[in-house]
Coordinates of C-alpha atoms and ligand atoms in Angstrom, one line a residue:
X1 CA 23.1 -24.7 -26.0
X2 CA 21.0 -25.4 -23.5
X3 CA 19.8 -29.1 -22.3
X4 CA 16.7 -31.3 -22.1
X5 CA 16.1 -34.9 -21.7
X6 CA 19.9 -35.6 -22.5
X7 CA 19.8 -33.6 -25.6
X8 CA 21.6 -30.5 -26.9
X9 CA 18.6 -27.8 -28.1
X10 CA 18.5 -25.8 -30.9
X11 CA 17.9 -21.8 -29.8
X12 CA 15.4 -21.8 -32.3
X13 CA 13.4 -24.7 -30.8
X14 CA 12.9 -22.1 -27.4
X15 CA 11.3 -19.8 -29.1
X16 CA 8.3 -21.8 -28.5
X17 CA 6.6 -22.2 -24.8
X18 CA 6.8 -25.7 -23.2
X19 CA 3.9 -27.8 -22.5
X20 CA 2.7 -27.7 -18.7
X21 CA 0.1 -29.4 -16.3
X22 CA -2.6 -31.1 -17.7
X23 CA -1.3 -31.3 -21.7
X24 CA 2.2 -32.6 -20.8
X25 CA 0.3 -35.3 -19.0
X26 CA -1.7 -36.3 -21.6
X27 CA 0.9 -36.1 -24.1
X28 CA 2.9 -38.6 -21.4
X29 CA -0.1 -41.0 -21.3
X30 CA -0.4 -41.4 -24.6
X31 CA 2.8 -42.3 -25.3
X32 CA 2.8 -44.7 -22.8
X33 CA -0.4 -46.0 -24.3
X34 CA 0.8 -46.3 -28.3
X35 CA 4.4 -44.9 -28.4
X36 CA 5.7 -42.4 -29.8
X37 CA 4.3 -41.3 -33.1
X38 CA 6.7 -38.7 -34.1
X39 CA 10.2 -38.8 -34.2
X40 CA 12.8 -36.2 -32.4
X41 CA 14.5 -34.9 -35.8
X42 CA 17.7 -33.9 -34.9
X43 CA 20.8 -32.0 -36.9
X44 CA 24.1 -32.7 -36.5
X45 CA 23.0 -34.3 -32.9
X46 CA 21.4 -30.9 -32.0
X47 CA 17.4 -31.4 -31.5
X48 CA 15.8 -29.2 -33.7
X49 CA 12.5 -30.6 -32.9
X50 CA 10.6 -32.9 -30.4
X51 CA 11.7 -31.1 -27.0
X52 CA 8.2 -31.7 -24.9
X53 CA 8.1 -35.3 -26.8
X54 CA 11.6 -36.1 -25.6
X55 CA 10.6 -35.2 -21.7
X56 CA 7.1 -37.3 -22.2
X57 CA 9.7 -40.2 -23.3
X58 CA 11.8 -39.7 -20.8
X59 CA 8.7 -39.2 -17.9
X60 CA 7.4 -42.4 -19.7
X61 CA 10.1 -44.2 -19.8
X62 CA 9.9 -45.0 -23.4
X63 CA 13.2 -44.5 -25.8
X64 CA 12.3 -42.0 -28.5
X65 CA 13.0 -42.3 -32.1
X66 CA 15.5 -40.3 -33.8
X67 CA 14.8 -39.2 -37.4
X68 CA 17.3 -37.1 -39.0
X69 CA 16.7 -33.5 -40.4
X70 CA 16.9 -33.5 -44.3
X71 CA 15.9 -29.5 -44.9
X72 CA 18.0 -26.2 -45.9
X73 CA 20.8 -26.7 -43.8
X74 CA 21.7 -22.6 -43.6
X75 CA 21.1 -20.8 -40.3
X76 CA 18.0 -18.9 -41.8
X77 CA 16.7 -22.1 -43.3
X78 CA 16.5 -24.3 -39.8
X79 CA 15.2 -21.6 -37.9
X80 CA 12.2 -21.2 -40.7
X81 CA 11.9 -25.1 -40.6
X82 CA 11.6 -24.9 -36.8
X83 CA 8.9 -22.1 -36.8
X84 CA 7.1 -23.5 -39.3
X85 CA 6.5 -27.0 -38.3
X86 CA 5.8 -25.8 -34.6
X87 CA 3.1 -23.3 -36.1
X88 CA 0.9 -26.0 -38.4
X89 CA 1.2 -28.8 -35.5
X90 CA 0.4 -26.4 -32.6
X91 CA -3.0 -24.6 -33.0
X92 CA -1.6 -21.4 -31.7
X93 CA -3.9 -17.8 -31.7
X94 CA -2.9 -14.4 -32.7
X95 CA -1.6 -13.3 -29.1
X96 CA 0.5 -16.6 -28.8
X97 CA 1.8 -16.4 -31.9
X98 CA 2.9 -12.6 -31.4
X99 CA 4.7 -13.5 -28.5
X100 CA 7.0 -15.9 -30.6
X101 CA 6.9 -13.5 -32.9
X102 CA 8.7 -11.1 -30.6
X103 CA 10.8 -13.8 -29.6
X104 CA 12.4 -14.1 -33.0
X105 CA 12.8 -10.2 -33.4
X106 CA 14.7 -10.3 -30.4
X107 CA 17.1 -12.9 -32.3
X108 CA 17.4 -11.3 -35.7
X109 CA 18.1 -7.9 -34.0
X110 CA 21.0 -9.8 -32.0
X111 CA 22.3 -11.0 -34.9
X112 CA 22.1 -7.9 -36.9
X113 CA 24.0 -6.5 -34.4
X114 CA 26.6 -9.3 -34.1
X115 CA 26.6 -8.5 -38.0
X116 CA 27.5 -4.4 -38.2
X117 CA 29.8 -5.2 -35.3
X118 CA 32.1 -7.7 -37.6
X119 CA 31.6 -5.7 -40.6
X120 CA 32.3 -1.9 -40.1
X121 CA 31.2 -1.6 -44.0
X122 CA 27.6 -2.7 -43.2
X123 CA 27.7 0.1 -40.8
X124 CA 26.7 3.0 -43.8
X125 CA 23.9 1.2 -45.1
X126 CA 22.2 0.0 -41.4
X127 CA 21.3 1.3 -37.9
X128 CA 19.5 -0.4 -35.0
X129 CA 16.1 1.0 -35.9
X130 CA 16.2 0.1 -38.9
X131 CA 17.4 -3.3 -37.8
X132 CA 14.9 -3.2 -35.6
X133 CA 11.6 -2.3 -37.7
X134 CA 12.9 -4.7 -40.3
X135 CA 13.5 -7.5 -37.9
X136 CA 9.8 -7.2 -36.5
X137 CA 8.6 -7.2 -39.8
X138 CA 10.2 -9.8 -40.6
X139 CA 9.0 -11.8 -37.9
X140 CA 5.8 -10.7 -38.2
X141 CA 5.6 -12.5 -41.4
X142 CA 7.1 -15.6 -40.1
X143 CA 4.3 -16.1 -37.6
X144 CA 1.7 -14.5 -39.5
X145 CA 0.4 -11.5 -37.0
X146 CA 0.8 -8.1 -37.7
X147 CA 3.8 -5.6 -36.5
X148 CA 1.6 -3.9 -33.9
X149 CA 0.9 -7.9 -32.3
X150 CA 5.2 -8.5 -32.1
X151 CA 5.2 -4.8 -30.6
X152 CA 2.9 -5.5 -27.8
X153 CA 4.0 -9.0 -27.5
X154 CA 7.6 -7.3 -27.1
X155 CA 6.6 -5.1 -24.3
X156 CA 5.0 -7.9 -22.3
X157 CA 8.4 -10.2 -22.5
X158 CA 10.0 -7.0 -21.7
X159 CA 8.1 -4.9 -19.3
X160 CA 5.9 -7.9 -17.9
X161 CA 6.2 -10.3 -15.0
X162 CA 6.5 -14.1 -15.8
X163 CA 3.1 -14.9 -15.0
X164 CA 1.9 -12.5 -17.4
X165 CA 3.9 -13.7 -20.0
X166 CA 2.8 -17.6 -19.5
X167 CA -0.8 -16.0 -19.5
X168 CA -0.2 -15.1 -23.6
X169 CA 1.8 -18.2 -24.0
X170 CA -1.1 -20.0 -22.6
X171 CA -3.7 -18.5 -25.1
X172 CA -5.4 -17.2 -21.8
X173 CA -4.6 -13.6 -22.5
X174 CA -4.7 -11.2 -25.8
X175 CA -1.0 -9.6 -25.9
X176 CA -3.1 -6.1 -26.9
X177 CA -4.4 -6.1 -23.5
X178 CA -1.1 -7.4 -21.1
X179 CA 0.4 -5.0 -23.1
X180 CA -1.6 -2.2 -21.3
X181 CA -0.8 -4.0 -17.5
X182 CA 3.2 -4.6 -18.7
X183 CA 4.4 -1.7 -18.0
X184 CA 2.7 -1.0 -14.4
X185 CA 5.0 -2.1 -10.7
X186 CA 4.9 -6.0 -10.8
X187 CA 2.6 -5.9 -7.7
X188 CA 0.1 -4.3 -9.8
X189 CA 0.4 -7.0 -12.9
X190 CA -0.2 -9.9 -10.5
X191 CA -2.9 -8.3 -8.7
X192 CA -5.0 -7.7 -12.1
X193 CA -3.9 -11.1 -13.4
X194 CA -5.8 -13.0 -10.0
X195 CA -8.8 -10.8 -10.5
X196 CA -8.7 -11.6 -14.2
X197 CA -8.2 -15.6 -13.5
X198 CA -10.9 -15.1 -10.7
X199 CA -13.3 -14.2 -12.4
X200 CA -13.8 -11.0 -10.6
X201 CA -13.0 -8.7 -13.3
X202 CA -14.2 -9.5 -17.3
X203 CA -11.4 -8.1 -18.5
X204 CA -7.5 -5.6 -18.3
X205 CA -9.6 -2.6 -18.0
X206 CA -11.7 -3.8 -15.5
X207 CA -9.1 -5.3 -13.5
X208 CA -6.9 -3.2 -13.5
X209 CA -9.7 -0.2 -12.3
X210 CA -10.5 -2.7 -9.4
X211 CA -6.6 -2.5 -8.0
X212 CA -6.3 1.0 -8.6
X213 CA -9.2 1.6 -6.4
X214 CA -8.1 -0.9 -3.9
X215 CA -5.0 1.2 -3.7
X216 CA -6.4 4.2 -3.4
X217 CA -9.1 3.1 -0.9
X218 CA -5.9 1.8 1.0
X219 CA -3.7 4.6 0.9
X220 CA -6.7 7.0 1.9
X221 CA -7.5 8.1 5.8
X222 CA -9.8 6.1 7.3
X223 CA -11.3 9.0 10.0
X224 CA -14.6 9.6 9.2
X225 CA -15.3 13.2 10.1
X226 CA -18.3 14.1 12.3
X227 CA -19.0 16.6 9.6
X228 CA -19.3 14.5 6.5
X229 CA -20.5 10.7 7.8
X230 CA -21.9 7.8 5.4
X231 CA -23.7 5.6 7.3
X232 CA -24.3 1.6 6.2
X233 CA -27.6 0.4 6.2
X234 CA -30.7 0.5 4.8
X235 CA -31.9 3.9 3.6
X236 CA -35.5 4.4 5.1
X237 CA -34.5 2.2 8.6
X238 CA -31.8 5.1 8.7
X239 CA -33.7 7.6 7.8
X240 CA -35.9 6.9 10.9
X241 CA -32.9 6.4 13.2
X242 CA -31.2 9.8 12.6
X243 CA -34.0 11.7 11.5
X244 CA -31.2 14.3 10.0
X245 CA -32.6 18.1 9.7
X246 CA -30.9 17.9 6.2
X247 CA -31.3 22.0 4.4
X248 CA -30.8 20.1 1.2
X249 CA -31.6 16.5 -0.4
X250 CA -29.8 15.3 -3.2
X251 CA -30.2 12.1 -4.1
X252 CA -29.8 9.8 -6.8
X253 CA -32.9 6.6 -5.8
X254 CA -32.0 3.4 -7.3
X255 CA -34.7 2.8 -9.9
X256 CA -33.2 -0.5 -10.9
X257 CA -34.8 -0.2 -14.1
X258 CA -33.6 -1.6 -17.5
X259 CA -36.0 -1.1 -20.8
X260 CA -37.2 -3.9 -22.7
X261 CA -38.9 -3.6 -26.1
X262 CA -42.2 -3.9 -26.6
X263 CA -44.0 -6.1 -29.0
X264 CA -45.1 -3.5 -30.5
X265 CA -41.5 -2.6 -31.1
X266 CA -41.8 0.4 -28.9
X267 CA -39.9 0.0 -25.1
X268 CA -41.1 -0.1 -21.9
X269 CA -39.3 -0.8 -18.7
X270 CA -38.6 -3.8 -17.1
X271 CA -38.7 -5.6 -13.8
X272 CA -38.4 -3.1 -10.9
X273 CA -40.3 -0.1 -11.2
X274 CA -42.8 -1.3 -8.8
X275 CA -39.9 -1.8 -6.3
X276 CA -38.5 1.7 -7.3
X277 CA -41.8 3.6 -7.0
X278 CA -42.5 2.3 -3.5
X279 CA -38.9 3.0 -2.3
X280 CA -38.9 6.0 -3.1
X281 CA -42.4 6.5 -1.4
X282 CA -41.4 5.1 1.5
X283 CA -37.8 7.2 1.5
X284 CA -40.2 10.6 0.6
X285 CA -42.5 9.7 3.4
X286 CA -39.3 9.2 6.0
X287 CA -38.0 12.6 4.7
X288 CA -41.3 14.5 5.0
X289 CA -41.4 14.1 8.8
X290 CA -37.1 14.9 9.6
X291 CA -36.1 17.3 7.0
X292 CA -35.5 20.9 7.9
X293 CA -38.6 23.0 7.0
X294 CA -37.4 25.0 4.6
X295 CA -35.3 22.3 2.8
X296 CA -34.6 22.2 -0.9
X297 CA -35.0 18.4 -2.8
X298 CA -33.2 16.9 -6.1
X299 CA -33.8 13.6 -7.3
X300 CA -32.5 12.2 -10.4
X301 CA -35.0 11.0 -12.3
X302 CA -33.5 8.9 -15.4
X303 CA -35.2 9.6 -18.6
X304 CA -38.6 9.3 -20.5
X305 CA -41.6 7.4 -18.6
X306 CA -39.5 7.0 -15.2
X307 CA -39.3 10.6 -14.3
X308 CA -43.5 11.1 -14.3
X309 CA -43.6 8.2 -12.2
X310 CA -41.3 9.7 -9.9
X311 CA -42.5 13.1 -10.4
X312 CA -46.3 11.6 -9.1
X313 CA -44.5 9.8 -6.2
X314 CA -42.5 12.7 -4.9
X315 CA -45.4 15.5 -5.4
X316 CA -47.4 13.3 -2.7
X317 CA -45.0 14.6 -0.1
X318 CA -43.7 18.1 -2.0
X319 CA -44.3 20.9 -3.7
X320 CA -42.5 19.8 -7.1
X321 CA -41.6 22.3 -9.8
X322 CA -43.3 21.6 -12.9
X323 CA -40.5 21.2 -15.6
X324 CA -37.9 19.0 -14.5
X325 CA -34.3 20.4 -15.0
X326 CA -32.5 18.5 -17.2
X327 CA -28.7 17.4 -17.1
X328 CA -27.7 17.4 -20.3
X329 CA -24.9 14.4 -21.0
X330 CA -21.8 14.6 -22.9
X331 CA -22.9 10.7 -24.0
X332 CA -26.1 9.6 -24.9
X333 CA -27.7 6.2 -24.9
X334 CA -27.1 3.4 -27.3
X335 CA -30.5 2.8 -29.5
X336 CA -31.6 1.8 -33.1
X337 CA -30.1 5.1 -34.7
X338 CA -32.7 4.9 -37.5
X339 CA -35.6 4.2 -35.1
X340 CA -35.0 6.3 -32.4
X341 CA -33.7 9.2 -31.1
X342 CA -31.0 8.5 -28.7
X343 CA -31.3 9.7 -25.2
X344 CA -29.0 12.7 -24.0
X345 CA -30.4 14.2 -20.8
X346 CA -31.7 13.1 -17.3
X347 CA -34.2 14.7 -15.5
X348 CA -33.7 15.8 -12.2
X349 CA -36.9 16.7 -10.2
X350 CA -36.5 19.8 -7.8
X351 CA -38.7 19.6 -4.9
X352 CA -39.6 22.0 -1.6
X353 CA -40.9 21.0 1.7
X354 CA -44.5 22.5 1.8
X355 CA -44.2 26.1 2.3
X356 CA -40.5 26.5 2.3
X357 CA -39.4 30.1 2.3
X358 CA -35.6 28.9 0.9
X359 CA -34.2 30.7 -1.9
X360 CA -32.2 29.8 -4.7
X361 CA -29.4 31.6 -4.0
X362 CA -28.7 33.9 -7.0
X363 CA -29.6 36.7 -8.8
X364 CA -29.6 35.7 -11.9
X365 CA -31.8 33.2 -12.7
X366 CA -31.3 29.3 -12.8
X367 CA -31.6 27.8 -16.3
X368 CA -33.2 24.2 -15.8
X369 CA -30.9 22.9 -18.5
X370 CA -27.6 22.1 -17.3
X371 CA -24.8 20.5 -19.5
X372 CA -22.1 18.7 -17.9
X373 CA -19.8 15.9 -18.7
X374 CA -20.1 12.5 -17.1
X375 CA -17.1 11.8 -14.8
X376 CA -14.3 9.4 -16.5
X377 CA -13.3 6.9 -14.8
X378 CA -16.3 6.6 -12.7
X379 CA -16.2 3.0 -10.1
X380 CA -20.5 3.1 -9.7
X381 CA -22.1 2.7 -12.8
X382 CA -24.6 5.5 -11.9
X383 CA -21.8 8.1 -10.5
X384 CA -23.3 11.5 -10.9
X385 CA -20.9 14.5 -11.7
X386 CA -19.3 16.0 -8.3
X387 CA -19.7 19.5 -10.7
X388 CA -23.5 19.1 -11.4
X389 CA -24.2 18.3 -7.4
X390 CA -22.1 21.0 -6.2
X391 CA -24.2 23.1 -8.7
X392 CA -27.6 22.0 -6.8
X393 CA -25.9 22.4 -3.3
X394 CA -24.5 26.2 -3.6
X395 CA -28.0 26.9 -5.1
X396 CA -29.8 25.5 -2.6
X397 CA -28.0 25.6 1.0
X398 CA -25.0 28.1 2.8
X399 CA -21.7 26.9 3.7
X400 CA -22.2 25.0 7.1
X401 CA -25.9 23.9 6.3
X402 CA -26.8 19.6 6.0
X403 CA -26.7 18.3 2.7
X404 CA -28.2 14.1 2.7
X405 CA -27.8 12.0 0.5
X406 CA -30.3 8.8 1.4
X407 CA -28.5 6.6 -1.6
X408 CA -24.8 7.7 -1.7
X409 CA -23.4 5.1 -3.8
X410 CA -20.0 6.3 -4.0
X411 CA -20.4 9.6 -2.4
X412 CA -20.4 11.6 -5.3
X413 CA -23.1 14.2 -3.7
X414 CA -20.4 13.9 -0.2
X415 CA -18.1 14.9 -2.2
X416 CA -19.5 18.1 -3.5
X417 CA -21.0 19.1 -0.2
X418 CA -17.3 18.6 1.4
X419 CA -15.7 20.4 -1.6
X420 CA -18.7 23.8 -1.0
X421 CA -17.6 23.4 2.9
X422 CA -21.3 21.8 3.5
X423 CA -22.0 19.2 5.8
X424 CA -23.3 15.9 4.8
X425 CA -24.6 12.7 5.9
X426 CA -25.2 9.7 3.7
X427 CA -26.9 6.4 3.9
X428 CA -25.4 3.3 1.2
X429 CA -27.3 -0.7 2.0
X430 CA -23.7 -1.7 0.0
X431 CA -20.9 -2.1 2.0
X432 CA -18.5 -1.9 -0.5
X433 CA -19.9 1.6 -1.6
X434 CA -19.5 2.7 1.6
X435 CA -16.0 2.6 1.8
X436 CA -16.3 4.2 -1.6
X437 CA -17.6 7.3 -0.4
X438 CA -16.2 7.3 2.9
X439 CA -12.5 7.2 0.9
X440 CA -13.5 9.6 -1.5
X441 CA -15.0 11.9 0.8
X442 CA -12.3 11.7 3.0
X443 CA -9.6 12.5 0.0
X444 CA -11.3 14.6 -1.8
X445 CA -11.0 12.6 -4.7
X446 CA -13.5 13.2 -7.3
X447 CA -12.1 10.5 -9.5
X448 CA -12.1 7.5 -7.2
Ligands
LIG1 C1 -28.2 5.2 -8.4 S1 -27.1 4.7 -7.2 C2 -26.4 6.2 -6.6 C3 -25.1 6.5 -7.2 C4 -24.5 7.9 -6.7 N1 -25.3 9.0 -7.2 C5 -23.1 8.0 -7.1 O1 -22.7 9.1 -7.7 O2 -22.3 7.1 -6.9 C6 -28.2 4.2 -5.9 C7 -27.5 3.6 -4.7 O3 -28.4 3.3 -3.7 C8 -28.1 2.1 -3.0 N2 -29.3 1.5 -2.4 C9 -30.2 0.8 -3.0 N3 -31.2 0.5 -2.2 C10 -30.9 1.1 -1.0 C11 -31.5 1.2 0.3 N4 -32.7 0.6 0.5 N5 -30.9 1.9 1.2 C12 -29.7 2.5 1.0 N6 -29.1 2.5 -0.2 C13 -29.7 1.8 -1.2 C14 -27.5 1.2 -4.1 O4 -26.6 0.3 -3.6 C15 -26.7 2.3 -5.0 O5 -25.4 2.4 -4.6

């Protein structure tokens, strides 16, 4: 048995955490202030319950009362006194209690064990699984979670590293979700857990997308080849710095749009098409004057009122197709189901230089409705499908020609032109996209 504050400990009594930082300290103070309200209760001079109160004592210098324990004196029965009086005093959640919950699996299945191995006629009517399921129910029921909560609270003792652990313990964490991180290296677990505690990430799937990405950014080559550059700055300053000859534009403008609804009840969008419109002006004027003359344009367009408004702006500077082609999602957007139809499709507006004698090269023709699924594990919340931009460049431009991409983001439209042997230059304002694209690009990673 192990010790604290002089006294032998029940097993039991461990199942639960100990208090730490600020509420051992207040649990000290106040027990300077009035005493100590609650007896230790102790069995047969084993502490079955009072170990944090016995260390405040101690910290506090105050000698504790002893009271002794007058309950079922059986194995089963102390350990079931012990859980029970810790659960009604301590306000424990679902996650914390799981992880005791595991806890007390882990000592039935022991004993179960200890059990067959004494009694070689228990051996016919038992097995460790079902040891084991019965155990974790059992437990399950003693702290009142479900089986699945003891079964992720058992993987993250198991599989986790300490400061994951103390992180359920603590409340801080759902066991559902450090289940997901317990079984990755231990490297990975703490990383998550700082971006977690940082703030930096909202939640385990966030988190642990951000160090995956960090690791693959690190592990990718850094050489930027003269064929395939992303340049960081601002699009249209760029745009009149290199003045590329692109053969093809395709380019996804940042509309920075969100809808708002109406009072009407109808929608309309918000803040920043004014700013989106005369980007994307200005970025039209820039490529009017550098572009190759024969060059091919694709902008993505959103949906509903946003692409006429970009349709207007770009026909200023280009011949423009009349009907839009359409990417047709594998998602579609969330809406009032019985009010609205929900959106599937983005438009994408083709464009020409004035006079351009390129050719869409094939000779069959080119529906205008394309379906393809959305990427999965995208990093920009606008990624565009590598399969639906490589579709646009080996329509629009040969192996060899310059495909530019004035708002990269994270390279998607790099990656396509590296994967169709084109060349490409981009331009991102966002450093951190940037590296994005340059790693993807450079790894010819379509997932990044
Ligand atoms: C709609 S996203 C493009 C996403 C991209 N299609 C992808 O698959 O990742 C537009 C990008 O333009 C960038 N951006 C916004 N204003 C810019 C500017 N003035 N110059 C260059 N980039 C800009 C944003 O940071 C954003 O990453």
């Amino acid at each position: 048995l192990t010790k604290i504050a002089g006294y032998e400990v029940h097993p039991a009594a461990e199942l639960f955490p100990l208090l730490r930082g600020a509420e051992f300290d207040k649990l000290v103070a106040s027990i300077k202030a009035d005493g100590l309200l609650h007896p230790l209760v102790v069995h047969r001079g084993v502490l079955l319950d009072g170990r944090n109160r016995a260390l405040a004592c101690q910290k506090a210098g105050v000698k504790p009362g002893i009271e002794k324990y007058d309950g079922d004196t059986s194995e089963d029965g102390i350990e079931r006194w012990i859980v029970s009086t810790n659960l009604r005093r301590r306000h424990l959640n679902e996650s914390q209690r799981g992880i005791i919950g595991a806890r007390i699996k882990k000592r039935e299945a022991e004993r179960a064990a200890k059990r067959r191995g004494k009694r070689t006629d228990l051996v016919k009517n038992s097995s460790p699984s079902r040891d084991a399921g019965k155990a974790r129910d059992k437990a399950a029921e003693q702290v009142n979670v479900s089986g699945y909560t003891v079964d992720a609270a058992e993987k993250v003792i198991d599989r986790g590293v300490p400061e994951l652990v103390a992180a359920c313990e603590d409340g801080d964490l759902a066991v559902s979700a450090a289940a997901r991180l317990a079984g990755r290296p231990a490297e990975d677990q703490r990383a998550a857990l700082e971006k977690i505690n940082s703030g930096e990430a909202r939640n385990v799937f966030q988190a642990v997308r951000q160090v995956d990405l960090k690791k693959q950014l690190d592990a990718a080559p850094k050489i930027e080849t003269p064929q395939h550059r992303v340049l960081h700055g601002d699009a249209i300053a760029l745009l009149r710095e290199h003045a590329p000859r692109a053969h093809c534009v395709v380019t996804d403008p940042p509309y920075g749009l969100s809808t708002h609804r109406t009072r009407e009840g109808g929608h309309d969008y918000a803040d920043g098409e004014e700013y989106a419109v005369d980007t994307l002006r200005a970025v039209c004027a820039e490529l009017s004057k550098c572009v190759d003359p024969s060059a091919h344009l694709y902008f993505f367009a959103g949906y509903g009122l946003l692409g006429i408004a970009a349709y207007k702006v770009i026909a200023e500077f280009f011949d423009v197709q009349l009907n839009p082609l359409v990417w047709v999602k594998d998602n579609h957007t969330m809406c009032d189901f019985t009010k609205w139809y929900a959106s599937k499709y983005e438009h994408v507006i083709f464009a020409k230089v004035r006079g351009s004698e390129r050719r869409l090269s094939t000779h069959l023709p080119v529906a205008d409705v394309l379906s393809v699924r959305r990427e999965r594990d995208s990093t920009h919340s606008a990624q565009k499908p590598v399969d639906l931009l490589r579709h646009f460049i080996e329509r629009s431009t040969a192996p060899g020609e310059l495909v530019l991409d004035p708002f990269c983001g994270s390279g998607s439209t790099g990656v396509a032109a590296a994967e169709t042997g084109r060349e490409f230059i981009g331009f991102e304002v966002e450093e951190k996209w940037v590296e994005v694209a340059r790693a993807r690009i450079a790894g010819g990673d379509r997932a990044a």
